[in-house]
Amino acid sequence: MPTATYCRDILGRFEGTDPSGYHARFDELHATGIQTLAILAASVGGRTPEILEQGLADARRLLRERGLLDPEQDQA
């Protein structure tokens, strides 16, 4: 395989133009993580809502500290 073809292939996967490339795999991992955390939050919230509330507050604090929470969306 020519070097240019190989590089084009890698860059295409990295830039998200390949539906089975890097971004698709990360999307699958994110989806699985979100589903798992949603189930966990529903379970904890059903048994002890105050622990769920504290966990959400802690998550917002950690996201804020790392600059990952948009200040306009940080209303809680």
CSV table of C-alpha atoms in Angstrom, one decimal:
chain,number,residue,atom,x,y,z
A,1,MET,CA,0.0,0.0,0.0
A,2,PRO,CA,1.4,3.4,-0.9
A,3,THR,CA,2.3,5.7,2.0
A,4,ALA,CA,-0.1,8.4,0.8
A,5,THR,CA,-3.0,5.8,0.7
A,6,TYR,CA,-2.2,4.6,4.2
A,7,CYS,CA,-2.0,8.1,5.6
A,8,ARG,CA,-5.3,9.1,3.9
A,9,ASP,CA,-7.0,6.0,5.4
A,10,ILE,CA,-5.7,6.8,8.9
A,11,LEU,CA,-6.7,10.4,8.7
A,12,GLY,CA,-10.1,9.5,7.4
A,13,ARG,CA,-10.7,7.3,10.4
A,14,PHE,CA,-9.3,9.9,12.8
A,15,GLU,CA,-11.4,12.7,11.3
A,16,GLY,CA,-14.6,10.7,11.6
A,17,THR,CA,-15.3,10.1,7.9
A,18,ASP,CA,-15.0,6.3,8.3
A,19,PRO,CA,-18.2,5.0,9.9
A,20,SER,CA,-16.3,2.1,11.5
A,21,GLY,CA,-13.3,4.2,12.5
A,22,TYR,CA,-12.1,5.7,15.8
A,23,HIS,CA,-15.1,8.1,16.4
A,24,ALA,CA,-17.6,5.3,15.9
A,25,ARG,CA,-15.9,3.2,18.5
A,26,PHE,CA,-15.8,6.1,21.0
A,27,ASP,CA,-19.5,6.8,20.3
A,28,GLU,CA,-20.2,3.1,21.2
A,29,LEU,CA,-18.2,3.4,24.4
A,30,HIS,CA,-19.9,6.7,25.4
A,31,ALA,CA,-23.3,5.2,24.7
A,32,THR,CA,-22.6,2.2,26.9
A,33,GLY,CA,-21.2,4.4,29.7
A,34,ILE,CA,-24.3,6.7,29.5
A,35,GLN,CA,-26.7,3.7,29.6
A,36,THR,CA,-24.8,2.2,32.6
A,37,LEU,CA,-24.8,5.4,34.5
A,38,ALA,CA,-28.5,6.1,33.8
A,39,ILE,CA,-29.4,2.7,35.2
A,40,LEU,CA,-27.3,3.2,38.2
A,41,ALA,CA,-28.7,6.7,38.8
A,42,ALA,CA,-32.3,5.4,38.5
A,43,SER,CA,-31.5,2.6,41.0
A,44,VAL,CA,-29.8,4.9,43.5
A,45,GLY,CA,-32.4,7.6,43.1
A,46,GLY,CA,-35.2,5.1,43.7
A,47,ARG,CA,-33.7,3.9,47.0
A,48,THR,CA,-31.9,7.0,48.3
A,49,PRO,CA,-32.7,10.2,46.5
A,50,GLU,CA,-30.5,12.3,48.8
A,51,ILE,CA,-27.4,10.2,47.7
A,52,LEU,CA,-28.3,10.7,44.1
A,53,GLU,CA,-28.6,14.4,44.7
A,54,GLN,CA,-25.2,14.5,46.4
A,55,GLY,CA,-23.6,12.5,43.6
A,56,LEU,CA,-24.9,14.9,41.0
A,57,ALA,CA,-23.7,17.9,43.0
A,58,ASP,CA,-20.2,16.2,43.3
A,59,ALA,CA,-20.2,15.5,39.5
A,60,ARG,CA,-21.1,19.1,38.7
A,61,ARG,CA,-18.3,20.3,41.0
A,62,LEU,CA,-15.7,18.0,39.4
A,63,LEU,CA,-16.8,19.0,35.9
A,64,ARG,CA,-16.7,22.7,36.9
A,65,GLU,CA,-13.2,22.3,38.4
A,66,ARG,CA,-11.9,20.8,35.1
A,67,GLY,CA,-13.6,23.4,32.9
A,68,LEU,CA,-15.9,20.8,31.4
A,69,LEU,CA,-19.2,22.4,32.5
A,70,ASP,CA,-20.6,25.3,30.5
A,71,PRO,CA,-21.3,28.1,33.1
A,72,GLU,CA,-24.6,28.9,31.3
A,73,GLN,CA,-25.8,25.3,31.9
A,74,ASP,CA,-24.5,25.2,35.5
A,75,GLN,CA,-27.7,26.4,37.2
A,76,ALA,CA,-28.0,23.7,39.9
